[in-house]
XYZ file of C-alpha atoms in Angstrom:
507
model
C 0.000 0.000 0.000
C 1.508 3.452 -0.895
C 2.719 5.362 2.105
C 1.697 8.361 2.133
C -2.463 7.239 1.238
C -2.119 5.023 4.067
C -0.820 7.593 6.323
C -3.413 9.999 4.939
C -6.178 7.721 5.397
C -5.203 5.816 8.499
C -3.001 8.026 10.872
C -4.451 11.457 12.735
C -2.548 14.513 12.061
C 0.148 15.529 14.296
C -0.792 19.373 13.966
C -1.744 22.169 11.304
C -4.776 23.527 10.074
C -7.014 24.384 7.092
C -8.503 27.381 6.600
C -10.910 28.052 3.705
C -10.586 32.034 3.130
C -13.671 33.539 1.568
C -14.248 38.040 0.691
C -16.283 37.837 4.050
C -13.762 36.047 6.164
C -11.993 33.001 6.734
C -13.293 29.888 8.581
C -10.606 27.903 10.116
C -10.697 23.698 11.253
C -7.931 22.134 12.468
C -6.610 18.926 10.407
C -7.399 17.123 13.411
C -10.966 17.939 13.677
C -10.824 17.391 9.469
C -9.429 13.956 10.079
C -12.167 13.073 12.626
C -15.340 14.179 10.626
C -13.734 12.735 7.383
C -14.297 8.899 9.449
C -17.900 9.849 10.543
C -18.598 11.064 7.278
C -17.243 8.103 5.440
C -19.545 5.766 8.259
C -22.454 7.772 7.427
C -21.871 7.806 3.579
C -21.479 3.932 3.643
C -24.888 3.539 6.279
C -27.015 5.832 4.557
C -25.956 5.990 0.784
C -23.908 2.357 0.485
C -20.847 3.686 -0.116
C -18.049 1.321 -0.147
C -14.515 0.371 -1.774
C -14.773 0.759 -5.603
C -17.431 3.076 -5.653
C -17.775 7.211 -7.071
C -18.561 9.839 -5.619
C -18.994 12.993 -8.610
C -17.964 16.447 -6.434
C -19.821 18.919 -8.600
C -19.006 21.958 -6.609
C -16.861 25.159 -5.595
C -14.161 24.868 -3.681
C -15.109 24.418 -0.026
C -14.584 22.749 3.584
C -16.664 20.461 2.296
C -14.928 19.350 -1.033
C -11.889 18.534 1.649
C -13.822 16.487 4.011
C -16.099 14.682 1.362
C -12.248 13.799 -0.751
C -10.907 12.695 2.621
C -14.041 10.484 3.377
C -14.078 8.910 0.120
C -10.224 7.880 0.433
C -11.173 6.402 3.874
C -13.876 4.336 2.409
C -11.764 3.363 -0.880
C -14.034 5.055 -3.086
C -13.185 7.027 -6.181
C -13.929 10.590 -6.623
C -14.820 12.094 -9.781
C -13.651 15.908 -9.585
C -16.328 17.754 -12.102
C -15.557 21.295 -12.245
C -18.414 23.287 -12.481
C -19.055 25.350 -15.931
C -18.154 22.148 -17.764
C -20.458 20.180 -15.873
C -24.440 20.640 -15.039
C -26.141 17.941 -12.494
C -28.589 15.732 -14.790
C -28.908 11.835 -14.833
C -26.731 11.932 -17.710
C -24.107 12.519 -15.387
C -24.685 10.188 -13.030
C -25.129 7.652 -15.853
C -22.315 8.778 -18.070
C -19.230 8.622 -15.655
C -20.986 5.369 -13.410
C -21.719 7.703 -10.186
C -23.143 5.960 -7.215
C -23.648 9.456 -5.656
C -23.117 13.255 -7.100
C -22.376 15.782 -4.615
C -22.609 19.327 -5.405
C -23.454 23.002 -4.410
C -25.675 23.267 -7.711
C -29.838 22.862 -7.891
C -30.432 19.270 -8.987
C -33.804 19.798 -9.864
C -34.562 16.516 -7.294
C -32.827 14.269 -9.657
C -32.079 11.121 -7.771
C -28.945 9.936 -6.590
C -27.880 13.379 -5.454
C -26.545 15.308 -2.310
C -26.125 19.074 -1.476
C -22.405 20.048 0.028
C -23.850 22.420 2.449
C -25.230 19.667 4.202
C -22.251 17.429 4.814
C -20.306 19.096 8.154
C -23.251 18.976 9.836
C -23.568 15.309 8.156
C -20.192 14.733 10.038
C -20.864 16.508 13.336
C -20.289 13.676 16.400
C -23.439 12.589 18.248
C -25.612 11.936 14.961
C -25.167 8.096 14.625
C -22.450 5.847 15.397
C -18.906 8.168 15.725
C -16.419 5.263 14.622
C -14.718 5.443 11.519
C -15.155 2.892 8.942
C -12.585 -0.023 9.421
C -8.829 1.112 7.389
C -8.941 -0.159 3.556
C -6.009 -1.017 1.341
C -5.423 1.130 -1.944
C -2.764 -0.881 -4.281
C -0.137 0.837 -5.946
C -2.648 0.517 -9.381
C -5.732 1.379 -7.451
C -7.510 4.896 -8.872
C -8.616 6.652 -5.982
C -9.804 9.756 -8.735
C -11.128 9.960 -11.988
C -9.974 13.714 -13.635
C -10.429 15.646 -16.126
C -8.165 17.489 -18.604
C -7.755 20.629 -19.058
C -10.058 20.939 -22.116
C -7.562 23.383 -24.139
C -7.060 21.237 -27.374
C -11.081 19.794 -27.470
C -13.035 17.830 -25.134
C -11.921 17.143 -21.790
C -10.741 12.950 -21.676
C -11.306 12.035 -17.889
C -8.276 9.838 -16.303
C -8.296 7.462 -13.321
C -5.105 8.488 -11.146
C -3.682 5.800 -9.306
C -2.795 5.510 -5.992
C 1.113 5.196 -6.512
C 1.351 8.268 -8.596
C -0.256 9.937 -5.945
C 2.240 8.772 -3.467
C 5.542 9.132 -5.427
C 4.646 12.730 -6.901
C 3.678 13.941 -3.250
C 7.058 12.002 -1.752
C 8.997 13.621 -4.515
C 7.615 17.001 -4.210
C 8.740 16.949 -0.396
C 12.109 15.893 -1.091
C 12.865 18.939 -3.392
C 10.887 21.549 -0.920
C 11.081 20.328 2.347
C 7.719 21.270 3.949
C 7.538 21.625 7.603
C 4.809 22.559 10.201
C 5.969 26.425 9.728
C 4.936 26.208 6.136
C 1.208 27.484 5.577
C 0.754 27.041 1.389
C -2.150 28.566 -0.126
C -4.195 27.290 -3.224
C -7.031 29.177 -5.129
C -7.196 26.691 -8.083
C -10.264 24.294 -8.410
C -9.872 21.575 -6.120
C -11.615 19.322 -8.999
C -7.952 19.294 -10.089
C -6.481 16.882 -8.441
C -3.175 18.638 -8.296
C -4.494 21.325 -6.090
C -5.616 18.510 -3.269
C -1.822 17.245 -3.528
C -1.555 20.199 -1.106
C -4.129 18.973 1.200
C -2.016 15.749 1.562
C 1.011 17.738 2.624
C -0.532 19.022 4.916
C -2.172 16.376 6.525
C 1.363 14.252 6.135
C 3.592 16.963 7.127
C 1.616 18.795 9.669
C 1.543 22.764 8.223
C -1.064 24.692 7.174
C -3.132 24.997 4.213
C -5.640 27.392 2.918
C -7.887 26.851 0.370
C -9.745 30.066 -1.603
C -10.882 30.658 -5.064
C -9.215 32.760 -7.630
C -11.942 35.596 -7.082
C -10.680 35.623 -3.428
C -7.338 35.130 -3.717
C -5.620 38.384 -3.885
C -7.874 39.966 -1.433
C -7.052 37.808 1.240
C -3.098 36.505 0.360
C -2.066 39.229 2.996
C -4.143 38.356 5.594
C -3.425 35.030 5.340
C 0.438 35.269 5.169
C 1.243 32.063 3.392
C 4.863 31.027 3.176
C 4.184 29.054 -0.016
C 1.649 30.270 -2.910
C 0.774 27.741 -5.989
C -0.722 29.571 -9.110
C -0.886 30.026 -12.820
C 1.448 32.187 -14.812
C -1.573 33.746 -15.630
C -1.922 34.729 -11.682
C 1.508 36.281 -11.375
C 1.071 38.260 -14.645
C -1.884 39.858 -12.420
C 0.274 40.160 -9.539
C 3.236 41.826 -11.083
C 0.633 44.230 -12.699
C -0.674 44.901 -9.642
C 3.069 45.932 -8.070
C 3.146 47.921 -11.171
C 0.646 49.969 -9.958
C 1.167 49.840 -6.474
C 4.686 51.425 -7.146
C 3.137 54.060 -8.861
C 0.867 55.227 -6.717
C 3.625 54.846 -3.504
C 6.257 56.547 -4.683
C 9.607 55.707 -2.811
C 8.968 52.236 -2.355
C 10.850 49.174 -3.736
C 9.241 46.686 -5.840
C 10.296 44.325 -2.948
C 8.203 46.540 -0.456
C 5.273 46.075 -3.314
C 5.195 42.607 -3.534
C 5.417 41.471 0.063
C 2.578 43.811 0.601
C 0.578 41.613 -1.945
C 1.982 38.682 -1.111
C 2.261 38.574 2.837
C 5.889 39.224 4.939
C 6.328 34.958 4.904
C 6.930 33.900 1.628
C 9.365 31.201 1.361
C 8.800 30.208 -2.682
C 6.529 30.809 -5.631
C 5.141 27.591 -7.220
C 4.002 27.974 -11.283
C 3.145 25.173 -13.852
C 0.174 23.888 -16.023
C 1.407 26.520 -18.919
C 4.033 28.612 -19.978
C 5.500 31.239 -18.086
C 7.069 34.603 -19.424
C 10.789 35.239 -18.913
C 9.857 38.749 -18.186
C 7.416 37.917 -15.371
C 9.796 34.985 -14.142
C 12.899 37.574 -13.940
C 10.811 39.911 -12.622
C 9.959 38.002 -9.622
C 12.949 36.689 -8.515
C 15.234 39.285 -9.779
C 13.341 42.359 -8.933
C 10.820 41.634 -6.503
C 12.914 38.989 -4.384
C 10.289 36.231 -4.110
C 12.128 32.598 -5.726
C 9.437 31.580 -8.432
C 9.712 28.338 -9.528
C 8.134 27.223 -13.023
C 7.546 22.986 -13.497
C 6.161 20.984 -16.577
C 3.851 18.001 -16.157
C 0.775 17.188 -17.551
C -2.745 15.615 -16.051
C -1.290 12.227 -17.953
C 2.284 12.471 -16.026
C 1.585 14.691 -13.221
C 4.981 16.748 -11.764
C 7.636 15.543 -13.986
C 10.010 18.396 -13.679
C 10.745 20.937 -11.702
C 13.243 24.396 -10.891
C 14.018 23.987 -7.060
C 16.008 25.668 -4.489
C 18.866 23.194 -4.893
C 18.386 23.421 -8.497
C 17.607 26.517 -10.540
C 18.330 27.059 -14.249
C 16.556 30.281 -16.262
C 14.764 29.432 -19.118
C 14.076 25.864 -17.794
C 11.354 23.851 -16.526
C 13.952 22.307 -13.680
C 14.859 18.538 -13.827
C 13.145 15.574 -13.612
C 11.771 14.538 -9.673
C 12.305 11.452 -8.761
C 10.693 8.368 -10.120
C 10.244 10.599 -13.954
C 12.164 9.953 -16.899
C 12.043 12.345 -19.932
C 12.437 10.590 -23.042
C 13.061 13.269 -26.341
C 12.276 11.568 -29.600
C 13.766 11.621 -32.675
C 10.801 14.444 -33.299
C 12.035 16.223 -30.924
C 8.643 14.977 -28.793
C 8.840 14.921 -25.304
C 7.774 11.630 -23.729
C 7.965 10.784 -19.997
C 7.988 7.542 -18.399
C 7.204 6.995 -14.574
C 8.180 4.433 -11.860
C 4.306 5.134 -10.571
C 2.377 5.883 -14.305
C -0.975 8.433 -13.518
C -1.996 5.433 -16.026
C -1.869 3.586 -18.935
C -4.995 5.091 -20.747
C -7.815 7.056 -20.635
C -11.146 6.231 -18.529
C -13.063 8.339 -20.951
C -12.149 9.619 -24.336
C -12.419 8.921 -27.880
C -11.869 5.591 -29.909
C -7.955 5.719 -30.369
C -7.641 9.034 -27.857
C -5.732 6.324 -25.571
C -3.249 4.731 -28.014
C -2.037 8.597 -29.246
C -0.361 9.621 -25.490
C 0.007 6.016 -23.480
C 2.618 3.067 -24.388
C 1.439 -0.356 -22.815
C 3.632 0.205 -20.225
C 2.263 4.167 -19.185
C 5.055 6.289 -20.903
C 3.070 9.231 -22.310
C 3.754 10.908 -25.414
C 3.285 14.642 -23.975
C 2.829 16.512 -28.051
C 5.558 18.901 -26.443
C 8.341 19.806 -28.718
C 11.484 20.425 -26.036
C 15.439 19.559 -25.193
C 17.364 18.614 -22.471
C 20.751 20.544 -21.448
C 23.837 18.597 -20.506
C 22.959 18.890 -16.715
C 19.251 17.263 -17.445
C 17.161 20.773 -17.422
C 14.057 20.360 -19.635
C 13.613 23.345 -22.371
C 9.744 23.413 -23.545
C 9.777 24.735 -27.153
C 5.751 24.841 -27.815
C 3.437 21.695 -28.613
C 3.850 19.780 -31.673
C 0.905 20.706 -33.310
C 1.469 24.449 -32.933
C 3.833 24.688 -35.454
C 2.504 26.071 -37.958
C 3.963 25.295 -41.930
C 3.732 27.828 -44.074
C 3.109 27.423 -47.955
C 6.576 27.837 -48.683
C 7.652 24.943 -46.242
C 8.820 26.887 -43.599
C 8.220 25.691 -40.245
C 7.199 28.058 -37.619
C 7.188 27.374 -33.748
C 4.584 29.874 -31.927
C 5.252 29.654 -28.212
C 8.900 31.587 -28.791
C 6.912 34.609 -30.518
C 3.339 34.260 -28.708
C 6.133 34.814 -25.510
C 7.577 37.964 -26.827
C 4.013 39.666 -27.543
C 3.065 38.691 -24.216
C 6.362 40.560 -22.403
C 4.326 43.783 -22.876
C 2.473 44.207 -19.788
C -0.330 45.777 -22.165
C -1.041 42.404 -23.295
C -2.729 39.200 -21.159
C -2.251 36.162 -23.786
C -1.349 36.092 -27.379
C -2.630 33.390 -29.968
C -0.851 32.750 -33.467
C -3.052 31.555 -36.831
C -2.261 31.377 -39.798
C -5.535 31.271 -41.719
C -4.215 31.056 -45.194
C -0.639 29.434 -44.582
C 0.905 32.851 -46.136
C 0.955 34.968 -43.015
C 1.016 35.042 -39.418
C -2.055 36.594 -37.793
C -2.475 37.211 -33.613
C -5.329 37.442 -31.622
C -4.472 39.183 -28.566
C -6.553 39.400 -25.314
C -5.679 42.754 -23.914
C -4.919 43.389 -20.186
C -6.671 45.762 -19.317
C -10.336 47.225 -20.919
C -10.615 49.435 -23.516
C -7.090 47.877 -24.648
C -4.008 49.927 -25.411
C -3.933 49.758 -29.366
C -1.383 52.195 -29.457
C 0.589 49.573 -27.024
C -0.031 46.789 -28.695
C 0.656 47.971 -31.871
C 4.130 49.238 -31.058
C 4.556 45.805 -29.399
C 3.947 44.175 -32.723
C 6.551 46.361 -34.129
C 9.298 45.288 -31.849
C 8.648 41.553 -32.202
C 8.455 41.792 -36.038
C 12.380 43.726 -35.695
C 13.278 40.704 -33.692
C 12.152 37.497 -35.331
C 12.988 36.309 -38.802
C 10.674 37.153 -41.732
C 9.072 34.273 -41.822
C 7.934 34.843 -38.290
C 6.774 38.208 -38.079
C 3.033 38.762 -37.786
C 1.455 40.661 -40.015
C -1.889 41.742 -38.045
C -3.341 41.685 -34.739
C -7.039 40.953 -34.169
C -7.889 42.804 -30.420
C -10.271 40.661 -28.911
C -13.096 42.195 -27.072
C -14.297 41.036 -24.844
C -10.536 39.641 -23.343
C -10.660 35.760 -22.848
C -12.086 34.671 -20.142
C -13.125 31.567 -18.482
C -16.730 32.482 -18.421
C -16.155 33.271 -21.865
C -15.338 29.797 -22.801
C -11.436 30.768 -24.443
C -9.714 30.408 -21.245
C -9.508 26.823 -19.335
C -9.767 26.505 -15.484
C -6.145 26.730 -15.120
C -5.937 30.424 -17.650
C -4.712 28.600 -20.686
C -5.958 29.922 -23.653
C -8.198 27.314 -25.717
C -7.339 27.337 -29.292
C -9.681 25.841 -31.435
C -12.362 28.040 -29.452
C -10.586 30.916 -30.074
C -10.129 30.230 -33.728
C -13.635 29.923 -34.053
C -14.434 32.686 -32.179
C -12.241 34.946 -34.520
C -12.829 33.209 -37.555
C -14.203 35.946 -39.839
C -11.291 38.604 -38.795
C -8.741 35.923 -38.827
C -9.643 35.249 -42.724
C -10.453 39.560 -43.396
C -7.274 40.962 -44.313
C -8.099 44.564 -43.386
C -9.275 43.368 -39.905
C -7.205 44.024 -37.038
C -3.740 46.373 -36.331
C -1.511 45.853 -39.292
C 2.322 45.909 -39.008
């Protein structure tokens, strides 16, 4: 049985707490208590609702207390979760039917469909004194046991939903703690949906390691970061983008102070290290943060298929890089120049739900995964991401363009939130840029376009910029849950200035 899920599931916490910070305040449980009411839940859950080893549980909701306690239960039981983040998913019988859930919990009206139970309900469900107050007898997970079923991202088409396994859980977590070092003065804080499984890696820590964690939402988080004083922080490059912006302005509104000063006023007076992944990260913002503001941010690569597979450390830090591999990964680069990555622990060997052949495209027999990203390793083992295979675009006259490198340099300019390259008629480059701020800086972007096109090759300038308006958004269906632009959306969303030539700023 992997170590860490039985010590998660079968040991109380030594110490720490959780706190789930909200605009209005922040309620605050300590693991203890967590670990307690996670046994009576998982009693009650398997009384009342037959909930046993093997089974699903769908978490349709926010993050919450709740989502914690009802993850926690589950594990205790041996039953799977399935982590359905809400905008992608709506409670109906479908649901229920389609991903073979004994039980969907969520924070959504169900319309009384059957089979259903609301999260508000479920600490009270928990409370001692109503019903029996033992846990549920300790279960065995196997190494190849899923104890989730999630979902990716959704940026390249339809999110394919993948059992993790119980091994990959333990050796990412174990390696994680070898490179960082987490101890009961740590307090890391984590606004992403907890329907990404990543985000309740953190939850584990704590609960292994004894510190604190807080969980908010992305709404939340920047109103509340300094009142919670975290010593670690886990976002999106998309995130500290926004927070660098914000310094931006702070400094300019508080003259005399150093961007230091600025940033541990957003940030808190205990941060120990900034934690990015799940998409690219600018050099500019990455410099800026450990250069200029003096707060160590750390970019990583993995995917939902490989989980962590690298990652920049204190012990080992190289610019440009996505860090090496942790322990128990292996990246493979193909002839292709195709990163694959093979694990001691695979996530798994295929999809749980996807399209016919979805499977056999990313997953050997034996779990390696075929990631579609284009990269190199140094001589010391640092991974360098170049941009996914199938955004390189070929243009008519065979010339073979790789985006990331240029979609990078538009996005430097702090007038600009994400950049997207197209090329509509395989002549010319075309961008659509979401602006950062609203009514976007044309004049901004525009002289933006201008540097880029002095700095890249012919072939690689851009010819035009299409403004969107409104700026991608999640709500707008271009942006995933994790701020990666979605491209095929975004192509269609553009298509009729992508293909007019007079549309958009020309260079």
């Amino acid at each position: 049985m992997p170590e860490t899920i039985r010590r998660i599931t079968g040991e109380a916490p030594g110490g720490g707490h959780l706190h789930v910070a909200r605009l209005d305040g922040t309620r605050t449980v300590s693991l203890r208590e967590l670990y307690a009411r996670s046994g009576r839940l998982a009693r009650r859950l398997s009384e009342r609702y037959g909930i046993g080893a093997g089974d699903r549980i769908g978490v349709l909701a926010a993050n919450s207390l709740e989502w914690v306690l009802l993850d926690l239960a589950a594990l205790r039981l041996g039953a799977q979760t399935a982590g359905l983040e809400p905008g992608k998913f709506t409670p109906s019988t479908a649901l229920l039917d389609g991903y073979g859930l004994h039980l969907l919990c969520t924070d959504q009206d169900t319309g009384g469909i059957p089979d259903t139970l609301p999260m508000d309900g479920l600490w009270e469900l928990a409370a001692p004194g109503d019903g029996p107050d033992t846990a549920p007898p300790p279960v065995t997970w196997g190494s190849e046991d899923v104890t989730t079923i999630k979902f990716t991202s959704g940026s390249t088409g339809i999110p394919k939903g993948l059992g993790a396994t119980a091994g990959s859980i333990d050796s990412s977590l174990k390696a994680v703690q070898e490179i960082f070092e987490h101890t009961p003065d740590d307090h890391l804080f984590v606004f992403l949906p907890l329907s990404l499984l990543q985000q309740r890696y953190w939850v584990y820590s704590a609960l292994l390691h004894g510190h604190d964690v807080t969980i908010t939402t992305y709404e939340a988080a920047f109103a509340t970061l300094r009142r919670v004083r975290p010593t670690v922080v886990m976002g999106v490059p998309a995130f500290y983008e926004s927070a660098r912006r914000q310094i931006a302005a702070r400094l300019r509104r508080q003259a005399g102070r150093t961007p230091a000063e600025a940033a541990r006023t957003l940030f808190g007076d205990r941060i120990r290290y900034l934690w990015t992944g799940s998409a690219p990260a600018s050099p500019d913002v990455l410099r800026f943060f450990n250069d200029t503001a003096g707060l160590p941010l750390y970019e990583g690569y993995g995917l939902n298929e490989t989980c962590i597979v690298t990652k920049n450390h204190p012990g080992a830090h190289r610019e440009g890089s996505v860090g090496r591999a942790v322990r128990g990964k292996e990246v493979l680069i193909g002839e292709d120049g195709v990163i694959s990555v093979r694990s001691t622990h695979p996530v798994n060997n295929h999809y749980a739900y996807a399209r016919a052949g979805d499977s056999e495209k990313v997953f050997s027999p034996d779990g390696t995964v075929r990631t579609g990203d284009l990269g190199h390793l140094d001589e010391d083992g640092f991974l360098f991401v170049h941009g996914r295979a199938d955004d390189v675009i070929v243009l008519d006259n065979g010339k073979k363009v790789i985006v990331r490198p240029i979609e990078e340099l538009m996005r430097a300019d702090p007038a600009i939130a994400e950049c997207v390259l197209f090329s509509p008629t395989q002549t010319e480059l075309v961008a659509v840029v979401s602006p950062a701020g609203e009514p976007a800086d044309h004049r901004a972007i525009a002289a933006r376009l201008a540097a880029v096109n002095a700095a890249t090759a012919p072939d690689e300038r851009i010819s035009r910029v299409v403004v969107a308006d409104p700026p991608f958004s999640i709500e707008g269906g271009l942006l995933t849950s994790q701020y990666k632009p979605k491209r095929p959306e975004i192509r269609a969303a553009y298509h009729s200035p992508l293909h007019t030539q007079e549309a958009g700023i020309h260079a």
